[in-house]
């Protein structure tokens, strides 16, 4: 067999390939810069794909029902175990809201930890049609209880965080549900009923009530904070706009005092 002579490098060919790669890279860079500046369809598509992949990766255990990642966080302090409550039992009971035995739940316990009553709750059961929410929870593990009260008759009233309010009797049967974007604290009113924070969301406001916030057009909804008075039978009897209160009091600047609106 005769050996083939080694191939010689073609400087012109190499220069062409390097130049072509540089031109393609520059075009892609400029296209990306333009898309990022103008936030055109290509930018939105890439951003949506990136967000979707990130969401799936971060929520894979939660969506599969294998690990409630939304209810877990690193321990704040080193060590293991729990802190034992050594205070004497004064007979008073404690209402807890948390994630117990695979689901969201309210529990009434004694100081020694023994359970007096429990109310397992599922957002999908209490609100089977959550069309009143712009972003309803994907699963029952994607929402939690934030704000709760227990009444003398043993009934409980509680908020799903930005997901509605419900009242259950002492046996766990549904008394009423409130289809509002309620959240955080829930306190009894001295005149009866409950005071609960709420939120109204909209993309456009023809009346431009809160200029300049409602005048600026964005693709994100404007969130108007509210305080709701809810009657004992679950009806909204009074609705106060926190933004309107600030505007009426000449305190509009407080809306951006923290650097965001």
Coordinates of C-alpha atoms in Angstrom, one line a residue:
X1 CA 0.0 0.0 0.0
X2 CA 1.2 3.4 -0.7
X3 CA 0.8 6.0 2.0
X4 CA -1.2 9.1 1.3
X5 CA 0.6 12.4 1.6
X6 CA -0.6 14.4 4.6
X7 CA -3.2 17.0 3.9
X8 CA -1.9 20.5 4.0
X9 CA -3.8 23.2 5.9
X10 CA -5.5 25.7 3.6
X11 CA -5.0 29.1 5.2
X12 CA -7.7 30.6 3.0
X13 CA -10.2 28.0 4.0
X14 CA -9.4 28.4 7.7
X15 CA -9.7 32.2 7.4
X16 CA -13.1 31.8 5.6
X17 CA -14.4 29.4 8.3
X18 CA -13.3 31.7 11.1
X19 CA -14.7 34.7 9.4
X20 CA -18.0 32.9 8.8
X21 CA -18.3 31.8 12.4
X22 CA -17.5 35.3 13.6
X23 CA -20.2 36.8 11.3
X24 CA -22.8 34.3 12.4
X25 CA -21.9 34.9 16.0
X26 CA -22.1 38.7 15.5
X27 CA -25.5 38.4 13.8
X28 CA -26.9 36.2 16.6
X29 CA -25.5 38.6 19.2
X30 CA -27.1 41.6 17.5
X31 CA -30.4 39.8 17.0
X32 CA -30.4 38.8 20.7
X33 CA -29.6 42.4 21.7
X34 CA -32.3 43.7 19.5
X35 CA -34.9 41.2 20.8
X36 CA -33.9 41.9 24.4
X37 CA -34.2 45.7 23.9
X38 CA -37.5 45.6 22.0
X39 CA -38.9 42.5 23.8
X40 CA -40.3 41.2 20.5
X41 CA -41.9 37.9 19.7
X42 CA -38.6 36.0 19.6
X43 CA -37.7 37.4 23.1
X44 CA -41.0 36.5 24.5
X45 CA -40.8 33.0 23.1
X46 CA -37.4 32.3 24.4
X47 CA -38.3 33.9 27.8
X48 CA -41.4 31.7 28.0
X49 CA -39.5 28.6 27.1
X50 CA -36.8 29.4 29.7
X51 CA -39.4 30.1 32.4
X52 CA -41.3 26.9 31.5
X53 CA -38.2 24.7 31.8
X54 CA -37.2 26.4 35.0
X55 CA -40.7 25.9 36.5
X56 CA -40.9 22.3 35.5
X57 CA -37.5 21.5 37.0
X58 CA -38.2 23.3 40.2
X59 CA -41.8 21.9 40.5
X60 CA -41.2 18.3 39.3
X61 CA -41.4 16.7 42.7
X62 CA -44.4 18.9 43.7
X63 CA -46.3 18.1 40.4
X64 CA -45.5 14.4 40.7
X65 CA -46.9 14.4 44.3
X66 CA -43.6 13.0 45.7
X67 CA -42.3 15.9 47.7
X68 CA -44.2 19.1 48.9
X69 CA -41.3 21.4 48.0
X70 CA -43.5 24.5 48.5
X71 CA -43.8 23.7 52.2
X72 CA -40.1 23.0 52.8
X73 CA -37.1 25.3 53.4
X74 CA -33.7 24.9 54.9
X75 CA -33.5 24.9 58.7
X76 CA -32.7 28.4 60.0
X77 CA -30.4 27.1 62.8
X78 CA -28.0 24.2 63.1
X79 CA -29.0 21.1 65.0
X80 CA -31.6 18.4 64.9
X81 CA -34.9 17.6 66.7
X82 CA -37.5 19.9 68.0
X83 CA -37.9 22.4 70.8
X84 CA -40.1 21.0 73.6
X85 CA -42.7 23.3 75.1
X86 CA -42.1 23.2 78.9
X87 CA -44.7 25.8 79.9
X88 CA -47.3 24.5 82.3
X89 CA -50.6 23.5 80.7
X90 CA -53.1 26.3 81.4
X91 CA -55.9 24.5 79.6
X92 CA -55.9 26.8 76.6
X93 CA -55.9 25.3 73.1
X94 CA -53.7 26.3 70.1
X95 CA -54.9 26.5 66.5
X96 CA -52.2 25.5 64.0
X97 CA -52.3 25.8 60.2
X98 CA -49.6 23.9 58.3
X99 CA -48.9 20.8 56.1
X100 CA -49.7 17.6 57.9
X101 CA -49.6 14.0 56.6
X102 CA -49.6 14.9 53.0
X103 CA -51.9 17.8 52.9
X104 CA -52.9 21.3 54.1
X105 CA -54.7 21.2 57.4
X106 CA -55.9 23.1 60.5
X107 CA -55.4 21.5 63.8
X108 CA -56.6 22.4 67.3
X109 CA -54.1 21.0 69.8
X110 CA -53.3 21.0 73.5
X111 CA -50.0 22.2 74.8
X112 CA -48.7 18.7 75.0
X113 CA -49.2 18.3 71.3
X114 CA -52.2 16.0 71.4
X115 CA -54.9 16.8 68.8
X116 CA -58.3 17.9 69.8
X117 CA -59.8 18.5 66.3
X118 CA -58.5 18.6 62.8
X119 CA -59.8 20.0 59.5
X120 CA -58.0 18.7 56.4
X121 CA -58.7 21.1 53.5
X122 CA -58.1 20.9 49.7
X123 CA -58.3 24.0 47.5
X124 CA -59.5 21.9 44.5
X125 CA -62.5 20.6 46.6
X126 CA -63.5 23.9 48.1
X127 CA -63.0 25.9 44.9
X128 CA -63.5 23.4 42.0
X129 CA -63.9 26.3 39.5
X130 CA -61.2 28.8 40.5
X131 CA -61.9 31.1 37.5
X132 CA -62.0 34.1 39.9
X133 CA -58.2 33.8 40.2
X134 CA -55.7 35.0 37.5
X135 CA -53.2 32.3 38.5
X136 CA -55.1 29.4 40.2
X137 CA -52.9 26.9 42.0
X138 CA -51.7 24.0 39.7
X139 CA -52.2 21.5 42.5
X140 CA -53.4 21.4 46.1
X141 CA -49.7 21.5 47.1
X142 CA -49.3 24.9 45.4
X143 CA -51.3 26.8 47.9
X144 CA -51.3 27.1 51.7
X145 CA -53.3 28.6 54.5
X146 CA -52.5 32.1 55.6
X147 CA -54.8 33.6 58.2
X148 CA -57.3 31.6 60.2
X149 CA -59.7 32.0 63.2
X150 CA -61.7 29.6 65.3
X151 CA -65.1 30.5 66.6
X152 CA -66.7 29.6 70.0
X153 CA -69.0 27.1 68.2
X154 CA -65.9 25.2 66.9
X155 CA -66.2 26.4 63.3
X156 CA -63.1 27.7 61.5
X157 CA -62.6 30.5 58.9
X158 CA -59.4 30.6 56.9
X159 CA -57.7 32.0 53.8
X160 CA -55.9 30.1 51.1
X161 CA -53.1 32.5 50.3
X162 CA -54.4 34.7 47.4
X163 CA -56.9 31.8 46.8
X164 CA -60.2 32.5 48.5
X165 CA -61.7 32.1 52.0
X166 CA -63.8 29.3 53.5
X167 CA -65.7 28.5 56.6
X168 CA -66.0 24.9 57.9
X169 CA -68.1 23.8 60.9
X170 CA -66.7 21.8 63.8
X171 CA -67.2 18.6 61.9
X172 CA -65.4 19.8 58.8
X173 CA -68.5 20.4 56.6
X174 CA -68.4 23.5 54.3
X175 CA -70.5 26.4 55.6
X176 CA -69.6 28.8 52.8
X177 CA -66.8 29.8 50.5
X178 CA -65.8 33.3 49.4
X179 CA -64.5 33.7 45.8
X180 CA -62.1 36.6 46.4
X181 CA -58.3 36.9 46.1
X182 CA -58.0 37.0 49.9
X183 CA -54.7 36.7 51.7
X184 CA -52.7 37.0 54.9
X185 CA -54.3 37.9 58.1
X186 CA -57.9 37.2 59.1
X187 CA -59.3 38.8 62.2
X188 CA -62.8 39.0 63.8
X189 CA -64.5 42.3 63.7
X190 CA -66.0 43.9 66.8
X191 CA -69.2 44.5 64.9
X192 CA -69.4 40.9 63.8
X193 CA -67.9 39.2 60.8
X194 CA -64.3 39.4 59.7
X195 CA -61.7 41.8 58.3
X196 CA -59.7 40.2 55.5
X197 CA -57.2 41.7 53.1
X198 CA -58.1 41.2 49.5
X199 CA -56.8 42.1 46.0
X200 CA -58.4 43.3 42.8
X201 CA -56.4 42.7 39.6
X202 CA -56.9 44.3 36.2
X203 CA -54.9 45.0 33.1
X204 CA -56.7 48.3 32.0
X205 CA -58.6 50.9 33.9
X206 CA -60.7 53.1 31.6
X207 CA -61.3 55.6 34.4
X208 CA -57.6 55.9 35.1
X209 CA -58.4 56.1 38.9
X210 CA -54.8 55.8 40.0
X211 CA -52.8 57.9 37.6
X212 CA -49.9 57.4 36.7
X213 CA -50.0 53.7 37.7
X214 CA -53.1 52.8 35.7
X215 CA -52.1 55.0 32.8
X216 CA -48.9 53.0 32.1
X217 CA -49.7 50.1 29.8
X218 CA -47.9 46.9 30.7
X219 CA -48.5 43.2 30.2
X220 CA -48.7 42.6 34.0
X221 CA -52.0 43.2 35.9
X222 CA -52.4 46.1 38.3
X223 CA -53.0 44.9 41.8
X224 CA -55.3 47.0 43.9
X225 CA -55.0 46.2 47.6
X226 CA -58.3 46.0 49.4
X227 CA -59.7 45.4 52.9
X228 CA -62.9 43.4 53.0
X229 CA -65.5 43.2 55.7
X230 CA -67.1 39.7 55.4
X231 CA -70.3 38.9 57.3
X232 CA -70.9 35.8 59.4
X233 CA -72.7 34.2 56.4
X234 CA -69.7 34.9 54.0
X235 CA -70.9 38.0 52.2
X236 CA -68.7 41.0 51.4
X237 CA -70.5 43.9 53.2
X238 CA -67.7 46.5 52.8
X239 CA -64.8 46.9 50.4
X240 CA -62.1 49.5 51.1
X241 CA -59.4 50.3 48.5
X242 CA -56.0 50.8 50.2
X243 CA -54.8 52.6 47.1
X244 CA -57.8 55.0 47.2
X245 CA -57.3 55.7 50.9
X246 CA -53.7 56.7 50.1
X247 CA -54.8 58.9 47.2
X248 CA -57.5 60.6 49.2
X249 CA -55.0 61.3 52.0
X250 CA -52.4 62.8 49.6
X251 CA -50.0 59.9 50.4
X252 CA -49.5 58.7 46.8
X253 CA -45.7 58.8 47.2
X254 CA -45.8 56.0 49.7
X255 CA -46.8 53.7 46.9
X256 CA -43.2 54.0 45.4
X257 CA -41.3 54.7 48.7
X258 CA -40.0 51.1 48.6
X259 CA -38.7 51.3 45.1
X260 CA -41.6 49.4 43.5
X261 CA -45.3 49.8 42.9

